[in-house]
Amino acid sequence: INPLNCTDGLSWSVWEQMQYGADIIDPQGGNTKKYIMSTGGDYNGRSGKAWPGFALYHQGLDIVAVVSTGEKVWELRVSGQLYNNTWTEVGIRWIVPDISKPKNAETEAGREKMGGLEMYINSEKVGQSILPESTDRGSTTWKPQPALTSDGTEDGLPVMMLGCHQNSALKEKNQFTGFAGTADAPALFDEVAIWRRRLEAHELSYFMGGYAAEFESINADQFSAMLGNVDLADAEQAAAAQAVLQAMLMGPPTTLPPFPNKNKERPPLQWIPIDPNYVTESIGTTHPRQHTSDQMKP
């Protein structure tokens, strides 16, 4: 996946359950990257090389999001968002920023218009990075590297990994890095979702899951108004209102099998939204997986 082709931006979300050890505050071990998810997005400030894609990982006390087009790189580093052995939702929005009006950066409403890279933890905004990163030599123009694909060719299928990382250079060596979990402290992931656009401000609740495309235009006020016209004493009307609310929150039912999941303690939710801009999978392992759907291409 090359975000350069995502003219409407992109968004992604994942639930994680991490177990942290003392190494996160150890100066010698705290710099280890523990990847939540990655499509091969990476960069090297010293060489000026950048690999297209996006990535999300823990490093010490920080959680870091990276979006690279190969030519430009955005990084957002947020400290202190650590929830040990607790299911936590992480949502990311990105779009090439509009910096034509610098004064917009002075207000939250203005920053919403500018775009860039944003992070949300359990639906709460915790950080935003508008300007792209510079190389160690101070240049904001990077040396584009090949995107990561399933077979290493330009026409190969895109790859998405949970719990580890690989870029095209590492693939040539058949190497993976940044493993999130161990046998003693497993890392669990669920409800991975990718939108091929930057979600609007009123759509941020989609990060939490349970999105149904047919009700995306109905907000809480509109539903309240609809409910005001319902006679709840009428069993049929009450059942219809309940069905609408349930569909808004949980989405339509499906019998399709979920993405392979080895987490027996917390089975994945089995709902499949029908928004063509939306891709969702569910997984509970730290092993690399290759996504073989053309839906993943922006």
Short mmCIF file of C-alpha atoms in Angstrom, two decimals:
data_model
loop_
_atom_site.label_atom_id
_atom_site.label_comp_id
_atom_site.label_asym_id
_atom_site.label_seq_id
_atom_site.Cartn_x
_atom_site.Cartn_y
_atom_site.Cartn_z
CA ILE A 1 0.00 0.00 0.00
CA ASN A 2 1.44 3.36 -1.02
CA PRO A 3 -0.35 6.26 0.68
CA LEU A 4 0.78 8.40 -2.28
CA ASN A 5 -2.15 6.88 -4.19
CA CYS A 6 -4.62 7.64 -1.41
CA THR A 7 -5.78 11.03 -2.65
CA ASP A 8 -8.59 11.06 -0.08
CA GLY A 9 -6.22 10.03 2.69
CA LEU A 10 -6.58 6.88 4.78
CA SER A 11 -7.61 5.75 8.24
CA TRP A 12 -7.02 2.60 10.20
CA SER A 13 -7.96 1.16 13.54
CA VAL A 14 -6.96 -1.83 15.67
CA TRP A 15 -7.70 -3.19 19.12
CA GLU A 16 -4.63 -4.35 21.03
CA GLN A 17 -3.90 -6.07 24.33
CA MET A 18 -0.23 -5.72 25.25
CA GLN A 19 1.76 -6.91 28.24
CA TYR A 20 4.60 -4.58 29.21
CA GLY A 21 7.74 -5.48 31.10
CA ALA A 22 10.45 -3.47 32.82
CA ASP A 23 12.32 -3.24 29.51
CA ILE A 24 10.14 -0.32 28.39
CA ILE A 25 11.98 1.96 30.83
CA ASP A 26 15.36 0.30 30.40
CA PRO A 27 17.70 2.66 28.48
CA GLN A 28 19.31 -0.35 26.79
CA GLY A 29 16.13 -2.19 25.87
CA GLY A 30 13.55 0.59 25.74
CA ASN A 31 14.34 1.55 22.14
CA THR A 32 13.14 -1.78 20.78
CA LYS A 33 10.23 -1.36 18.38
CA LYS A 34 7.24 -3.60 19.03
CA TYR A 35 4.97 -3.40 16.02
CA ILE A 36 1.21 -3.42 16.31
CA MET A 37 0.69 -3.43 12.55
CA SER A 38 2.63 -2.59 9.41
CA THR A 39 2.30 -2.54 5.62
CA GLY A 40 6.03 -1.94 5.20
CA GLY A 41 6.09 1.80 5.88
CA ASP A 42 9.55 2.72 7.14
CA TYR A 43 12.36 5.25 6.90
CA ASN A 44 16.03 5.71 7.67
CA GLY A 45 16.97 9.28 8.56
CA ARG A 46 20.68 8.72 8.10
CA SER A 47 20.48 7.32 4.56
CA GLY A 48 17.43 9.36 3.61
CA LYS A 49 15.63 6.25 2.36
CA ALA A 50 11.88 5.84 2.81
CA TRP A 51 9.68 2.79 2.18
CA PRO A 52 6.03 3.43 1.24
CA GLY A 53 3.30 2.26 3.58
CA PHE A 54 2.18 2.84 7.13
CA ALA A 55 3.10 1.39 10.49
CA LEU A 56 2.12 1.55 14.14
CA TYR A 57 4.38 0.41 16.96
CA HIS A 58 5.39 0.77 20.61
CA GLN A 59 8.87 1.99 21.47
CA GLY A 60 9.66 2.36 25.14
CA LEU A 61 6.99 4.58 26.67
CA ASP A 62 5.88 5.84 23.24
CA ILE A 63 3.36 4.68 20.70
CA VAL A 64 4.40 5.73 17.20
CA ALA A 65 2.50 6.04 13.92
CA VAL A 66 4.36 6.36 10.61
CA VAL A 67 3.00 7.14 7.15
CA SER A 68 5.42 7.15 4.22
CA THR A 69 4.78 7.85 0.55
CA GLY A 70 8.42 7.14 -0.27
CA GLU A 71 8.90 10.83 -1.06
CA LYS A 72 7.52 12.24 2.19
CA VAL A 73 7.36 10.82 5.72
CA TRP A 74 5.05 11.68 8.61
CA GLU A 75 5.69 10.43 12.12
CA LEU A 76 3.59 10.94 15.23
CA ARG A 77 5.07 9.93 18.58
CA VAL A 78 2.89 10.01 21.70
CA SER A 79 4.11 9.18 25.21
CA GLY A 80 2.35 7.61 28.16
CA GLN A 81 -0.48 5.77 26.39
CA LEU A 82 0.23 2.42 28.04
CA TYR A 83 -2.60 0.14 29.17
CA ASN A 84 -1.11 -3.08 30.48
CA ASN A 85 -3.02 -6.27 29.68
CA THR A 86 -6.08 -4.22 28.73
CA TRP A 87 -7.96 -4.14 25.43
CA THR A 88 -7.25 -0.72 23.93
CA GLU A 89 -8.38 0.80 20.65
CA VAL A 90 -5.92 2.79 18.52
CA GLY A 91 -7.22 4.82 15.57
CA ILE A 92 -5.18 6.74 12.99
CA ARG A 93 -6.19 9.33 10.40
CA TRP A 94 -3.93 10.74 7.68
CA ILE A 95 -4.17 12.96 4.64
CA VAL A 96 -1.62 15.16 2.88
CA PRO A 97 -1.90 18.36 4.92
CA ASP A 98 -3.14 21.68 3.59
CA ILE A 99 -0.64 24.24 4.88
CA SER A 100 -1.85 27.13 2.70
CA LYS A 101 -3.29 28.80 5.83
CA PRO A 102 -0.75 28.40 8.66
CA LYS A 103 -2.99 30.24 11.14
CA ASN A 104 -5.34 27.25 11.08
CA ALA A 105 -2.83 25.50 13.33
CA GLU A 106 -3.82 27.82 16.19
CA THR A 107 -7.22 26.20 16.77
CA GLU A 108 -8.53 22.65 16.91
CA ALA A 109 -11.08 23.43 14.19
CA GLY A 110 -8.28 24.79 12.04
CA ARG A 111 -6.09 21.76 12.59
CA GLU A 112 -9.02 19.57 11.59
CA LYS A 113 -9.03 21.37 8.24
CA MET A 114 -5.27 21.06 7.81
CA GLY A 115 -5.08 17.29 8.17
CA GLY A 116 -1.76 15.50 8.50
CA LEU A 117 -1.29 12.51 10.82
CA GLU A 118 -3.53 12.05 13.88
CA MET A 119 -3.85 9.44 16.61
CA TYR A 120 -6.84 8.49 18.75
CA ILE A 121 -6.78 6.19 21.80
CA ASN A 122 -10.21 4.85 22.79
CA SER A 123 -11.79 7.63 20.69
CA GLU A 124 -9.79 10.40 22.40
CA LYS A 125 -7.40 12.44 20.26
CA VAL A 126 -3.91 12.25 21.74
CA GLY A 127 -1.72 13.81 19.05
CA GLN A 128 -1.38 15.33 15.60
CA SER A 129 1.60 15.90 13.30
CA ILE A 130 1.05 18.20 10.34
CA LEU A 131 4.47 18.77 8.80
CA PRO A 132 6.50 15.90 7.26
CA GLU A 133 9.71 14.63 8.82
CA SER A 134 13.20 15.66 7.67
CA THR A 135 16.21 13.47 6.99
CA ASP A 136 19.27 13.79 9.23
CA ARG A 137 20.58 16.27 6.67
CA GLY A 138 17.50 18.45 7.03
CA SER A 139 15.76 17.57 3.77
CA THR A 140 12.03 16.79 3.62
CA THR A 141 12.53 14.96 0.32
CA TRP A 142 13.39 11.31 0.76
CA LYS A 143 14.79 8.62 -1.53
CA PRO A 144 11.80 6.42 -2.46
CA GLN A 145 12.28 2.68 -2.05
CA PRO A 146 10.11 -0.13 -3.48
CA ALA A 147 6.85 -0.83 -1.70
CA LEU A 148 6.45 -4.14 0.11
CA THR A 149 4.46 -6.71 -1.89
CA SER A 150 3.69 -10.41 -1.50
CA ASP A 151 6.16 -11.55 -4.17
CA GLY A 152 8.60 -8.63 -4.12
CA THR A 153 7.51 -7.32 -7.52
CA GLU A 154 5.89 -3.99 -8.33
CA ASP A 155 2.66 -5.75 -9.37
CA GLY A 156 2.54 -8.02 -6.34
CA LEU A 157 -0.28 -7.97 -3.81
CA PRO A 158 -0.01 -5.65 -0.79
CA VAL A 159 1.03 -7.10 2.55
CA MET A 160 -0.23 -6.27 6.03
CA MET A 161 1.40 -7.63 9.18
CA LEU A 162 0.23 -7.69 12.77
CA GLY A 163 2.76 -7.98 15.56
CA CYS A 164 5.86 -7.64 13.39
CA HIS A 165 7.40 -5.59 10.59
CA GLN A 166 9.10 -5.99 7.25
CA ASN A 167 9.92 -3.57 4.44
CA SER A 168 10.98 -4.44 0.89
CA ALA A 169 14.67 -4.42 1.84
CA LEU A 170 14.07 -6.85 4.72
CA LYS A 171 11.96 -9.04 2.44
CA GLU A 172 14.94 -9.55 0.15
CA LYS A 173 16.71 -11.08 3.17
CA ASN A 174 13.56 -12.92 4.30
CA GLN A 175 13.76 -11.12 7.64
CA PHE A 176 11.11 -9.84 10.03
CA THR A 177 11.68 -7.51 12.94
CA GLY A 178 9.87 -5.71 15.74
CA PHE A 179 7.96 -8.66 17.19
CA ALA A 180 5.33 -7.40 19.62
CA GLY A 181 4.87 -10.44 21.81
CA THR A 182 6.60 -13.46 23.29
CA ALA A 183 5.44 -16.85 24.50
CA ASP A 184 5.32 -15.51 28.07
CA ALA A 185 3.81 -12.13 27.17
CA PRO A 186 1.69 -12.53 24.04
CA ALA A 187 0.40 -9.55 22.09
CA LEU A 188 -3.23 -9.83 20.99
CA PHE A 189 -4.90 -7.89 18.18
CA ASP A 190 -8.48 -7.76 16.97
CA GLU A 191 -10.88 -5.85 14.71
CA VAL A 192 -8.32 -4.42 12.30
CA ALA A 193 -10.02 -1.94 10.00
CA ILE A 194 -8.75 0.21 7.12
CA TRP A 195 -10.61 2.99 5.32
CA ARG A 196 -9.32 4.25 1.99
CA ARG A 197 -10.09 7.82 3.03
CA ARG A 198 -9.61 10.13 6.00
CA LEU A 199 -12.63 9.70 8.22
CA GLU A 200 -14.61 12.86 8.87
CA ALA A 201 -14.82 14.27 12.40
CA HIS A 202 -18.38 12.97 12.85
CA GLU A 203 -17.25 9.47 11.80
CA LEU A 204 -14.56 8.95 14.45
CA SER A 205 -16.83 6.63 16.42
CA TYR A 206 -16.27 4.11 13.61
CA PHE A 207 -12.84 3.47 15.10
CA MET A 208 -14.53 1.67 18.01
CA GLY A 209 -16.21 -0.86 15.69
CA GLY A 210 -19.79 -1.79 14.92
CA TYR A 211 -20.12 0.43 11.83
CA ALA A 212 -22.99 -0.04 9.36
CA ALA A 213 -22.70 1.89 6.10
CA GLU A 214 -26.45 2.21 5.52
CA PHE A 215 -26.77 4.26 8.73
CA GLU A 216 -23.67 6.42 8.33
CA SER A 217 -25.79 9.52 7.63
CA ILE A 218 -27.85 9.15 10.82
CA ASN A 219 -26.39 10.89 13.85
CA ALA A 220 -27.56 10.73 17.46
CA ASP A 221 -29.86 13.76 17.14
CA GLN A 222 -31.51 12.40 14.01
CA PHE A 223 -32.06 9.01 15.62
CA SER A 224 -33.55 10.73 18.69
CA ALA A 225 -35.96 12.59 16.41
CA MET A 226 -36.89 9.33 14.70
CA LEU A 227 -37.44 7.70 18.07
CA GLY A 228 -39.78 10.53 19.08
CA ASN A 229 -42.20 9.41 16.40
CA VAL A 230 -42.24 5.83 17.60
CA ASP A 231 -44.99 4.50 19.84
CA LEU A 232 -42.94 2.30 22.18
CA ALA A 233 -46.16 0.86 23.57
CA ASP A 234 -46.67 -0.74 20.17
CA ALA A 235 -44.68 -3.97 20.12
CA GLU A 236 -44.06 -3.85 16.36
CA GLN A 237 -42.86 -0.22 16.37
CA ALA A 238 -40.66 -0.84 19.40
CA ALA A 239 -39.11 -3.90 17.73
CA ALA A 240 -38.45 -1.90 14.54
CA ALA A 241 -36.76 0.88 16.51
CA GLN A 242 -34.64 -1.69 18.34
CA ALA A 243 -33.60 -3.27 15.03
CA VAL A 244 -32.51 0.10 13.63
CA LEU A 245 -30.49 0.91 16.76
CA GLN A 246 -28.88 -2.53 16.77
CA ALA A 247 -27.95 -2.21 13.10
CA MET A 248 -26.42 1.22 13.74
CA LEU A 249 -24.27 -0.17 16.55
CA MET A 250 -23.49 -3.71 15.42
CA GLY A 251 -23.87 -3.75 11.64
CA PRO A 252 -25.63 -6.41 9.59
CA PRO A 253 -25.16 -10.09 10.50
CA THR A 254 -22.97 -12.31 8.36
CA THR A 255 -22.08 -15.98 8.08
CA LEU A 256 -18.73 -15.30 6.43
CA PRO A 257 -15.75 -16.71 8.36
CA PRO A 258 -13.50 -14.14 10.06
CA PHE A 259 -9.84 -13.67 9.29
CA PRO A 260 -7.85 -16.59 10.84
CA ASN A 261 -7.87 -16.16 14.60
CA LYS A 262 -5.97 -18.17 17.18
CA ASN A 263 -7.29 -16.28 20.19
CA LYS A 264 -9.79 -18.72 21.68
CA GLU A 265 -10.52 -16.60 24.75
CA ARG A 266 -11.91 -13.62 22.83
CA PRO A 267 -13.51 -14.68 19.53
CA PRO A 268 -13.73 -11.90 16.94
CA LEU A 269 -16.95 -10.06 16.22
CA GLN A 270 -18.43 -11.40 13.00
CA TRP A 271 -19.77 -8.35 11.22
CA ILE A 272 -18.83 -7.14 7.78
CA PRO A 273 -19.65 -3.51 6.85
CA ILE A 274 -20.58 -2.89 3.22
CA ASP A 275 -18.92 0.51 2.71
CA PRO A 276 -16.61 0.03 -0.34
CA ASN A 277 -14.14 2.40 1.32
CA TYR A 278 -13.82 0.07 4.30
CA VAL A 279 -11.71 -3.04 4.83
CA THR A 280 -11.80 -5.04 8.03
CA GLU A 281 -10.14 -8.19 9.31
CA SER A 282 -9.73 -9.76 12.72
CA ILE A 283 -6.74 -11.63 14.12
CA GLY A 284 -5.23 -12.71 17.43
CA THR A 285 -1.64 -13.61 16.66
CA THR A 286 1.73 -11.97 16.22
CA HIS A 287 2.68 -14.00 13.17
CA PRO A 288 3.02 -12.15 9.82
CA ARG A 289 0.08 -12.49 7.48
CA GLN A 290 -0.17 -11.58 3.82
CA HIS A 291 -3.39 -9.86 2.74
CA THR A 292 -4.48 -11.08 -0.66
CA SER A 293 -7.45 -8.82 -1.33
CA ASP A 294 -7.40 -6.16 -4.02
CA GLN A 295 -9.50 -4.13 -1.62
CA MET A 296 -6.28 -3.21 0.14
CA LYS A 297 -5.02 -1.24 -2.86
CA PRO A 298 -5.91 2.45 -2.54
#
